[in-house]
Amino acid sequence: MRSNRAKTRAGVSMAATLPMIAGALALGIPAAHADGPARNALTGTRPLWATAKADKGAAADSARVNARVYLAGRDAAGLAAYARAVSDPASPLYGKHLSAKQAQARFGATKAQVTAVKSWLKSAGLTVTGVTAHYVAVSGDVAAAEQAFGTQLHNYAKGKRTYRAPAKTASAPASLKGAVLTVSGLDNAPHKSDHDEQLPPPDAVFKNAGPFSSYFGSNTASSLPSAYGHKIPYAIQGYTGKQLRPAYGAGKYTGKHVRIAITDAYASPTIASDAGSYAKKNGDAAWKTGQLHQVLPADYTKTEECGASGWYGEETLDVEAVHAVAPNADVTYVGAASCYDDDLLDSLSKVVDNHLADIVSNSWGDVEGNQTPDLAAAYDQVFQFGAVQGIGFYFSSGDDGDQVAASGVKQVDTPANSAWVTAVGGTSLAVGKGDTYQWETGWGTQKANLSADGKSWDAFPGAFTSGAGGGTSKTVPQPYYQQGIVPKKLATANNKAGNRVVPDIAAIADPNTGFLVGQTQTFPDGTQRYSEYRIGGTSLAAPVIAAVQALAQEARGGKAIGFANPSIYQRYGKKGVFHDVTDNPTGSGLAVARTDFVNGLDASGGLATSVRVLGKDSSLHAVKGYDDVTGVGSPANGYVQSYKGH
């Protein structure tokens, strides 16, 4: 299921399937291979759950199919190769980005390819319902789809539900000469809604209970039991930009003349007023006229299933965190019509096709086990088109550690596992008096409640609650930029040849050392008004890193960094560039005390007091050097400066 990761205070379900393709995605789009004398196989179009054991028989010929046929373009291999070369500081093509128009002219589908694809689909009895630079959308019955794609469609049991899927790998006519990248929608695990709905009101109000620390360690919980042999501080009220900027080496840079895009689902109806109020109340620079833009769809779908109002808080967090760290950056919010892949992919495509920004923050994702390769090929193609234009994508790595507690399977998140994006992990951050950086540890929290007599913590250090996502992909090969830096034991955990390891870089994520956010919320009396609360998750880390990248791009003289992983790993090991984050930086054990309103609003429902132990991320460990919680670490004072003149 897709998750809105920031809501550690109240998880919001974002159900969907977000896929990823195996094999050649670390270098580019997978090539079709022969499947009979006149057809090319569309690799990965039969989902892994469509097994013989789960087969429930042929789907009815009259059942409806809505599909997207994604276009490979005129030079898929060339696109991947150029995306790598233009992003690699060691390449002579480094930084020689193309415009959106140039990228389409060089790598996009030709008119002849689009015409041929449309003709093929129509001849099979399918109706073309839409055409973009990336795909041809079609609808029709199962019989027509089977004729077009050279496979029967059967019903398969998947968990407690039954879905339709291809009985074998779909294919396209060889006469199309590789014009088709893949097809999505042949399985009917729902990806988009066919009806329009109104957006719901903001979520019910949430407030944090005190006492608080104003900076880490400022308020000791002297009346509560000790942890690790010493008294511990109360959790902070929530950091602001005034504290985060010096922690990550912002210096004089503000992101001036740099464009950042944010993609999420839906759109908060109060974002402009909320962001303005937050900046004014917390010492951020006031938003300038025209500095915040929104690009929104004509209609929204699946609002109830996706928990649309929960995404309002996600947008609010992303916008306010970006502005707090990079107050002069131009921000464009691109809202998807729903939380499903087709719609989120459309939002990413809008950014690329119109080059709305050089830096794109994305605080959403799914577990790798829910991936299907068809849409993943389309995602990676968009990421590659972004790379050749100097656009970098930043994805949060997840909030459930190794995922065992949440999904029962040790796995990473996606699209953070893509070889073409920067995966952002999470930390617990201590900013001290005078806004000075003290330390970070890998975000991983265990919780133990206060005993009934108030003299101890029950079952200390308690159970795992949340932590930064990370680990080794089971399907994505190791990208070249990780070779020689990621420890072999991690890279080969699932494959002797080596796989992609997540994350690449990290920043503040722990909700116990989190960010103060301001949002219009619904109060018990039905009124809606602005209120502030502390929040966390790698949904916070992603926009913070995106904002730091805006500062680095400004330091670089405004030249786009583009796909950042090669340059990030090139800087690994250089003095003063990264904080090397470890599990126990003080050597004495780390914990904070926290008091919460039981009802999430006020003391009328009672208070709950607990200790939150830091640096305990499931089976993942933040260690010296690269690790699968924080990647190469978090930006240090020298990070932004390292881009000056480079």
XYZ file of C-alpha atoms in Angstrom:
646
model
C 0.000 0.000 0.000
C 1.143 3.506 -0.721
C 1.869 5.577 2.344
C 1.963 9.251 3.210
C 5.120 8.875 5.256
C 5.197 12.139 7.160
C 2.185 11.341 9.311
C 4.009 9.468 12.038
C 1.498 11.065 14.380
C -1.405 9.506 12.509
C -0.656 7.259 9.549
C -2.605 7.991 6.369
C -3.149 5.071 4.011
C -2.201 5.750 0.419
C -3.274 2.471 -1.205
C -1.814 1.712 -4.594
C 0.752 -0.357 -6.369
C 3.997 1.388 -7.157
C 6.262 -0.747 -9.289
C 9.815 -1.026 -10.443
C 11.527 -2.924 -13.207
C 14.411 -5.341 -12.667
C 17.651 -5.846 -14.481
C 18.723 -3.140 -16.856
C 17.060 -0.232 -15.049
C 20.345 0.658 -13.395
C 21.550 1.616 -16.856
C 18.396 2.235 -18.858
C 15.190 0.893 -20.327
C 15.044 -2.873 -20.842
C 15.143 -3.946 -24.460
C 12.337 -6.072 -25.891
C 13.242 -9.579 -26.919
C 11.782 -11.815 -29.544
C 8.645 -13.746 -28.590
C 7.671 -15.505 -31.796
C 8.572 -14.471 -35.312
C 6.469 -11.332 -35.470
C 6.211 -9.975 -31.930
C 8.449 -8.403 -29.295
C 7.899 -9.253 -25.639
C 7.123 -6.388 -23.252
C 9.242 -7.591 -20.362
C 7.675 -7.556 -16.918
C 4.054 -7.129 -17.967
C 2.954 -10.334 -16.255
C 2.950 -9.579 -12.513
C 4.681 -11.995 -10.163
C 1.423 -12.810 -8.374
C -0.131 -14.187 -11.598
C 0.988 -17.769 -10.900
C -0.456 -21.060 -12.082
C -1.489 -21.858 -8.512
C -3.434 -18.602 -8.214
C -5.107 -18.946 -11.650
C -8.925 -18.817 -11.419
C -9.593 -19.116 -15.135
C -10.083 -16.877 -18.132
C -11.481 -13.395 -17.696
C -14.802 -12.678 -19.382
C -14.339 -11.439 -22.953
C -16.714 -8.555 -22.312
C -14.940 -7.219 -19.209
C -13.502 -3.730 -19.656
C -9.807 -2.922 -19.875
C -8.257 0.534 -19.482
C -4.572 0.530 -20.369
C -1.653 2.800 -21.158
C 0.829 1.877 -23.847
C 4.046 3.671 -22.946
C 6.241 4.801 -25.803
C 9.915 3.805 -25.885
C 10.849 6.787 -28.025
C 13.357 6.891 -30.859
C 16.435 5.953 -28.801
C 15.748 4.402 -25.388
C 19.313 3.151 -24.966
C 20.667 6.553 -25.972
C 18.439 8.268 -23.420
C 19.809 6.099 -20.609
C 23.384 6.592 -21.786
C 23.052 10.371 -22.042
C 21.301 10.543 -18.664
C 24.308 8.797 -17.116
C 26.930 10.836 -18.950
C 25.368 14.216 -18.250
C 25.112 13.368 -14.511
C 28.612 11.937 -14.039
C 31.276 14.472 -12.962
C 33.890 12.233 -14.601
C 32.215 12.438 -18.010
C 33.094 15.046 -20.661
C 29.336 15.522 -21.114
C 28.792 16.371 -17.433
C 26.387 19.268 -17.045
C 25.643 19.548 -20.769
C 21.903 19.407 -20.181
C 19.269 19.598 -22.882
C 16.105 21.659 -22.882
C 12.775 19.843 -22.646
C 12.222 20.488 -26.345
C 15.680 19.195 -27.245
C 15.237 16.088 -25.099
C 11.945 15.226 -26.774
C 13.382 15.881 -30.228
C 16.367 13.645 -29.529
C 14.807 10.849 -27.470
C 11.030 11.185 -27.550
C 8.608 9.236 -29.693
C 8.293 10.337 -33.306
C 4.953 11.190 -34.915
C 5.360 8.112 -37.077
C 5.807 5.902 -33.986
C 2.723 7.350 -32.327
C 0.699 6.893 -35.503
C 1.860 3.295 -35.860
C 1.041 2.475 -32.231
C -2.414 4.025 -32.510
C -3.100 2.133 -35.729
C -2.079 -1.175 -34.148
C -4.298 -0.643 -31.117
C -7.299 0.454 -33.168
C -6.949 -2.500 -35.505
C -7.298 -4.828 -32.514
C -10.583 -3.182 -31.571
C -9.349 -0.885 -28.809
C -10.408 2.764 -28.565
C -7.705 5.409 -28.147
C -8.783 7.682 -25.270
C -5.718 9.891 -24.933
C -2.248 10.570 -26.300
C 0.660 12.301 -24.560
C 4.365 12.527 -25.233
C 4.765 9.431 -23.066
C 1.848 7.089 -23.730
C -1.253 6.189 -25.702
C -4.253 5.465 -23.472
C -6.796 2.927 -24.679
C -9.966 1.227 -23.550
C -11.869 -1.789 -24.773
C -12.962 -5.290 -23.837
C -10.784 -8.201 -22.774
C -11.063 -9.858 -26.177
C -9.637 -6.791 -27.928
C -6.849 -6.429 -25.361
C -5.911 -10.098 -25.778
C -5.707 -9.652 -29.533
C -3.607 -6.491 -29.234
C -1.123 -7.765 -26.655
C -0.836 -11.432 -27.642
C -1.821 -12.931 -24.324
C -4.909 -14.260 -22.617
C -6.138 -12.408 -19.556
C -7.021 -14.596 -16.578
C -8.343 -13.989 -13.082
C -5.867 -14.628 -10.255
C -6.163 -14.811 -6.506
C -4.017 -12.212 -4.783
C -4.417 -12.279 -1.030
C -8.144 -12.120 -0.311
C -8.975 -10.482 -3.650
C -9.127 -11.626 -7.241
C -7.588 -9.548 -10.021
C -7.199 -9.872 -13.749
C -3.701 -10.189 -15.251
C -1.945 -11.475 -18.390
C -1.449 -15.242 -18.466
C 1.905 -14.682 -20.143
C 4.153 -11.730 -20.932
C 2.393 -9.243 -23.185
C 3.913 -8.403 -26.546
C 3.713 -5.923 -29.389
C 4.133 -6.447 -33.143
C 7.758 -6.530 -34.258
C 6.723 -4.234 -37.093
C 6.514 -1.406 -34.552
C 10.324 -1.696 -34.334
C 10.608 -1.247 -30.577
C 8.307 1.797 -30.358
C 6.521 0.345 -27.316
C 8.230 0.496 -23.938
C 5.589 -1.336 -21.906
C 1.877 -1.516 -21.196
C 0.137 -0.964 -17.874
C -3.444 -1.711 -16.913
C -3.728 -5.267 -18.222
C -3.973 -6.291 -14.599
C -6.979 -4.632 -12.984
C -5.513 -3.892 -9.599
C -6.978 -0.365 -9.707
C -4.678 2.458 -10.802
C -7.132 5.262 -11.523
C -10.727 6.228 -10.827
C -13.334 6.873 -13.467
C -15.411 9.338 -11.461
C -14.892 12.768 -9.910
C -15.328 13.647 -6.254
C -15.075 16.735 -4.091
C -12.087 17.170 -1.828
C -12.838 16.636 1.874
C -12.137 19.157 4.649
C -8.816 19.165 6.538
C -8.085 16.390 9.004
C -9.172 16.612 12.620
C -6.882 18.784 14.702
C -3.783 17.298 16.320
C -1.715 18.957 19.036
C 1.434 17.996 20.920
C 1.364 18.049 24.708
C 4.212 19.583 26.693
C 6.546 19.908 28.438
C 8.958 20.583 25.563
C 12.557 21.442 24.954
C 13.072 24.556 22.826
C 16.403 23.131 21.642
C 17.797 19.664 22.272
C 18.486 19.186 25.976
C 17.113 22.544 27.111
C 14.467 21.033 29.397
C 15.442 17.999 31.461
C 12.707 15.616 32.632
C 14.047 15.649 36.184
C 10.881 14.182 37.744
C 10.783 11.188 35.392
C 12.862 7.999 35.599
C 16.351 7.961 34.148
C 17.285 6.157 30.941
C 20.744 4.715 30.294
C 21.734 5.830 33.782
C 21.000 9.539 33.437
C 18.126 12.004 33.269
C 16.888 12.690 29.762
C 15.484 15.784 28.031
C 11.935 16.317 26.895
C 11.308 16.104 23.158
C 11.653 19.426 21.417
C 8.581 21.436 20.448
C 9.688 21.289 16.822
C 12.680 22.704 14.994
C 12.273 25.614 12.597
C 14.333 26.887 9.707
C 16.316 29.088 12.072
C 17.726 25.879 13.612
C 17.891 23.633 10.533
C 19.757 26.034 8.237
C 22.957 26.205 10.325
C 22.727 22.478 11.115
C 23.115 21.696 7.419
C 25.594 24.404 6.471
C 23.294 26.866 4.692
C 25.575 29.814 5.366
C 24.630 32.857 3.303
C 22.785 30.847 0.662
C 18.992 31.005 0.390
C 18.162 29.193 -2.837
C 17.772 32.412 -4.784
C 16.859 31.869 -8.460
C 16.525 28.095 -7.928
C 13.275 26.304 -8.721
C 12.003 23.430 -6.567
C 8.961 21.314 -7.431
C 7.012 19.217 -4.955
C 4.765 16.345 -6.022
C 2.060 14.830 -3.867
C -1.559 13.831 -4.370
C -4.416 16.340 -4.169
C -3.956 19.896 -2.902
C -4.531 21.713 0.356
C -7.110 24.492 -0.152
C -5.369 26.593 2.519
C -1.719 26.124 1.579
C -1.023 29.769 0.682
C -2.429 31.183 3.918
C -0.918 28.389 6.032
C 2.557 28.823 4.534
C 2.330 32.586 4.964
C 1.220 32.327 8.584
C 3.907 29.784 9.381
C 6.699 31.897 7.914
C 5.538 34.973 9.828
C 5.181 33.141 13.155
C 8.496 31.272 12.947
C 10.945 33.811 11.592
C 11.171 32.628 7.994
C 11.374 35.133 5.166
C 7.950 36.236 3.985
C 6.753 34.601 0.777
C 7.071 36.944 -2.182
C 4.274 37.409 -4.682
C 4.516 34.644 -7.270
C 7.042 32.608 -5.287
C 4.591 29.751 -4.595
C 2.766 28.177 -7.535
C 0.368 25.257 -7.892
C -0.154 23.049 -10.948
C -3.304 21.016 -10.366
C -5.447 18.560 -12.335
C -8.917 19.449 -13.542
C -10.517 16.802 -11.325
C -9.643 14.611 -8.344
C -10.381 10.900 -7.970
C -10.256 8.226 -5.269
C -10.351 10.848 -2.506
C -11.859 8.561 0.117
C -9.699 5.559 -0.708
C -6.536 7.647 -0.759
C -7.396 9.673 2.328
C -7.172 12.949 0.429
C -7.224 15.242 3.448
C -4.230 13.408 4.895
C -2.246 14.545 1.877
C -2.985 18.187 2.779
C -0.614 17.839 5.715
C 1.979 16.261 3.431
C 1.879 19.209 1.042
C 1.986 21.645 3.958
C 5.029 19.955 5.482
C 6.858 19.832 2.167
C 6.174 23.455 1.250
C 6.994 24.862 4.692
C 10.144 22.749 5.144
C 11.509 23.735 1.721
C 10.872 27.421 2.427
C 12.353 27.206 5.928
C 15.694 25.931 4.605
C 15.739 27.670 1.195
C 13.603 30.784 1.793
C 14.259 32.411 -1.579
C 13.727 29.351 -3.761
C 10.812 29.370 -6.168
C 8.368 26.573 -5.229
C 5.906 24.844 -7.536
C 3.498 22.317 -6.075
C 2.275 19.738 -8.608
C -0.724 17.849 -7.267
C -1.801 14.475 -8.640
C -5.452 13.599 -9.219
C -5.114 10.633 -6.857
C -2.533 8.599 -4.988
C -2.296 6.017 -7.754
C 0.653 5.455 -10.053
C -0.859 6.743 -13.269
C -1.733 10.064 -11.657
C 1.512 10.489 -9.738
C 3.424 9.618 -12.885
C 1.465 12.283 -14.755
C 2.535 14.846 -12.154
C 6.192 13.926 -12.540
C 5.806 14.104 -16.305
C 4.378 17.626 -16.033
C 7.522 18.704 -14.198
C 9.787 17.190 -16.842
C 7.811 18.088 -19.967
C 7.554 21.731 -18.900
C 10.837 21.865 -16.940
C 9.000 23.370 -13.978
C 12.029 22.964 -11.689
C 15.563 21.591 -11.432
C 14.917 19.884 -8.076
C 11.878 17.702 -7.320
C 10.922 16.608 -3.784
C 8.696 13.526 -3.483
C 7.463 12.319 -0.104
C 5.549 9.221 -1.149
C 6.203 5.601 -2.032
C 5.394 1.938 -1.587
C 7.197 -1.263 -0.626
C 9.252 -3.025 -3.257
C 7.197 -6.213 -2.884
C 4.161 -4.415 -4.305
C 6.000 -3.363 -7.418
C 5.061 -4.373 -10.920
C 7.686 -3.830 -13.612
C 5.451 -2.262 -16.267
C 4.938 1.131 -14.647
C 8.459 1.104 -13.248
C 9.823 1.295 -16.759
C 7.669 4.371 -17.307
C 8.855 5.941 -14.032
C 12.501 5.413 -14.871
C 12.025 6.814 -18.347
C 10.676 10.036 -16.813
C 13.602 10.137 -14.369
C 16.011 9.734 -17.286
C 14.320 12.476 -19.275
C 14.701 14.617 -16.159
C 18.382 13.776 -15.856
C 19.218 14.835 -19.409
C 17.499 18.167 -18.693
C 19.290 18.742 -15.384
C 16.368 17.753 -13.162
C 17.025 15.703 -10.014
C 14.392 13.682 -8.155
C 14.538 13.142 -4.380
C 12.403 10.418 -2.778
C 11.865 9.642 0.897
C 13.102 6.178 1.850
C 10.203 5.205 4.132
C 9.239 5.259 7.800
C 9.176 1.576 8.729
C 12.843 0.645 8.889
C 13.520 -2.712 7.237
C 9.727 -3.159 6.779
C 9.594 -6.458 8.702
C 7.308 -5.082 11.410
C 4.998 -3.394 8.901
C 4.932 -5.860 5.990
C 6.413 -9.075 7.366
C 9.160 -8.977 4.728
C 12.565 -7.312 4.829
C 12.520 -4.935 1.870
C 13.132 -1.398 0.676
C 10.725 1.223 -0.593
C 10.112 2.445 -4.116
C 10.640 4.686 -6.106
C 13.510 5.333 -3.670
C 15.068 2.089 -4.914
C 15.333 3.362 -8.493
C 18.897 3.779 -9.721
C 17.830 7.141 -11.213
C 16.658 8.955 -8.069
C 18.253 10.160 -4.850
C 16.893 8.159 -1.916
C 16.698 10.243 1.255
C 17.034 8.466 4.591
C 16.398 9.859 8.047
C 18.140 10.945 11.222
C 17.421 12.079 14.747
C 18.931 15.538 15.036
C 20.216 17.400 18.085
C 20.458 21.161 17.598
C 21.689 22.827 20.777
C 21.759 26.275 22.297
C 22.603 29.008 19.832
C 21.401 26.851 16.914
C 24.582 24.775 17.021
C 24.759 21.298 15.537
C 25.427 18.717 18.280
C 24.991 15.301 16.693
C 22.770 13.041 14.607
C 21.937 9.389 14.887
C 20.138 7.143 12.441
C 16.401 7.530 12.912
C 15.012 4.465 14.634
C 12.698 4.729 17.635
C 11.774 2.357 20.425
C 9.037 3.277 22.895
C 8.513 2.312 26.537
C 5.639 3.670 28.615
C 5.898 5.093 32.123
C 5.094 2.484 34.747
C 1.918 2.790 36.834
C 3.875 3.957 39.878
C 5.861 6.451 37.818
C 9.207 5.071 39.003
C 10.410 3.214 35.897
C 9.890 2.629 32.189
C 7.981 -0.551 31.364
C 10.085 -3.092 29.435
C 12.757 -0.512 28.649
C 13.951 0.199 25.962
C 10.606 -0.834 24.512
C 9.311 -1.880 21.115
C 10.250 -0.535 17.681
C 7.772 2.087 16.468
C 9.290 3.670 13.363
C 12.545 4.402 11.600
C 14.182 5.405 8.353
C 13.652 2.994 5.491
C 16.673 1.362 3.944
C 18.373 -1.833 2.910
C 19.198 -3.705 -0.272
C 16.906 -3.932 -3.288
C 15.999 -7.412 -4.463
C 15.569 -6.353 -8.075
C 17.638 -3.279 -9.013
C 21.274 -3.925 -9.978
C 23.971 -1.937 -8.231
C 24.454 1.401 -10.010
C 27.989 2.373 -10.921
C 28.130 5.322 -8.526
C 27.701 3.032 -5.482
C 30.499 0.670 -6.472
C 33.503 0.871 -4.175
C 31.611 2.940 -1.602
C 28.700 0.779 -0.482
C 30.075 -2.141 1.577
C 30.069 -5.398 -0.363
C 28.130 -7.137 2.401
C 25.225 -4.741 1.867
C 25.385 -4.699 -1.921
C 25.421 -8.502 -2.204
C 22.808 -9.194 0.477
C 20.280 -10.361 -2.135
C 22.467 -10.998 -5.178
C 26.124 -11.984 -5.552
C 26.438 -9.557 -8.450
C 25.387 -6.676 -6.225
C 22.190 -4.623 -6.005
C 21.109 -1.065 -5.313
C 21.298 -0.095 -1.635
C 19.078 2.587 -0.098
C 19.401 5.415 0.951
C 21.939 7.763 -0.650
C 21.892 10.697 1.805
C 19.896 11.637 4.911
C 18.479 14.467 6.991
C 16.214 15.078 9.963
C 13.239 12.711 10.085
C 12.624 11.536 13.656
C 9.275 13.003 14.841
C 10.764 13.198 18.342
C 13.339 15.670 17.029
C 11.009 16.844 14.306
C 9.873 19.972 12.502
C 7.207 22.417 13.603
C 4.512 22.679 10.939
C 1.481 24.987 10.691
C -1.746 23.891 9.032
C -5.459 24.672 8.947
C -7.184 21.828 10.771
C -10.723 20.907 11.782
C -11.491 21.444 15.481
C -14.117 19.522 17.510
C -16.631 22.372 17.158
C -16.419 22.046 13.375
C -14.422 25.213 12.813
C -11.294 25.182 10.694
C -8.354 27.271 11.822
C -4.576 27.416 11.756
C -2.690 25.338 14.326
C 0.888 24.112 14.761
C 2.300 20.726 15.693
C 5.560 18.746 15.507
C 5.936 16.240 12.691
C 8.556 13.908 11.246
C 9.215 11.051 8.860
C 11.409 10.818 5.797
C 8.662 12.977 4.292
C 10.487 15.723 6.199
C 13.953 14.565 5.172
C 13.181 14.672 1.436
C 12.145 18.369 1.242
C 14.990 19.338 3.582
C 17.525 17.688 1.267
C 15.789 19.213 -1.762
C 16.170 22.625 -0.126
C 19.843 21.983 0.688
C 20.344 21.064 -2.966
C 18.830 24.419 -3.897
C 21.447 26.106 -1.717
C 24.167 24.040 -3.416
C 22.865 24.980 -6.841
C 22.945 28.653 -5.864
C 26.540 28.181 -4.662
C 27.279 26.621 -8.047
C 26.276 29.850 -9.714
C 22.781 28.656 -10.506
C 23.924 25.816 -12.767
C 21.659 22.806 -12.367
C 23.038 19.842 -10.433
C 20.581 17.490 -12.122
C 20.581 13.828 -11.086
C 22.723 14.231 -7.998
C 23.855 10.742 -6.987
C 27.101 10.668 -8.978
C 28.148 14.028 -7.520
C 27.020 13.052 -4.014
C 29.081 9.854 -4.030
C 32.021 11.683 -5.608
C 32.074 13.900 -2.502
C 31.969 10.971 -0.092
C 35.001 10.867 2.182
C 36.001 14.484 1.601
C 36.639 16.369 4.814
C 33.806 18.467 6.179
C 31.281 17.579 3.465
C 29.103 15.048 5.305
C 28.233 14.300 8.902
C 29.096 10.620 9.341
C 25.980 9.538 11.230
C 26.149 6.599 13.642
C 23.710 4.892 16.005
C 25.199 6.093 19.294
C 27.295 9.232 18.681
C 27.540 10.193 22.360
C 28.447 6.702 23.556
C 25.988 6.918 26.438
C 22.650 5.913 24.897
C 20.111 8.394 23.564
C 16.518 8.946 24.602
C 13.929 11.672 25.100
C 10.850 11.886 27.299
C 7.528 12.614 25.670
C 4.070 13.420 26.975
C 1.100 13.102 24.612
C -2.579 13.943 24.755
C -4.427 10.622 24.627
C -7.109 12.179 22.425
C -4.579 14.128 20.344
C -6.126 17.466 21.323
C -6.150 18.315 25.032
C -5.758 16.937 28.527
C -9.449 16.088 28.911
C -8.779 12.570 27.637
C -5.731 12.087 29.828
C -1.971 12.149 29.253
C 0.420 9.391 28.236
C 4.099 9.613 29.151
C 6.770 7.546 27.444
C 10.471 7.355 26.741
C 11.549 7.337 23.096
C 14.898 5.611 22.590
C 16.844 6.903 19.582
C 19.163 5.162 17.110
C 17.403 1.774 17.067
C 16.250 1.252 13.467
C 14.907 -2.332 13.333
C 17.666 -4.540 11.846
C 19.296 -1.569 10.090
C 22.314 0.138 11.595
C 23.925 3.546 11.169
C 27.651 2.811 11.321
C 30.881 4.583 10.464
C 31.001 5.136 6.719
C 28.185 4.357 4.311
C 25.186 2.613 5.895
C 21.625 1.586 4.994
C 19.977 4.098 7.339
C 21.683 7.357 6.376
C 23.650 6.558 3.207
C 26.782 8.694 2.995
C 25.472 10.790 5.902
C 23.835 14.205 6.203
C 25.080 17.511 4.730
C 27.764 19.132 6.885
C 29.077 22.702 6.820
C 31.213 21.989 3.767
C 28.526 20.356 1.654
C 26.933 23.418 0.069
C 30.326 25.087 -0.301
C 31.701 22.016 -2.110
C 29.559 22.911 -5.120
C 30.985 26.393 -5.438
C 32.739 26.559 -8.776
C 31.982 22.880 -9.548
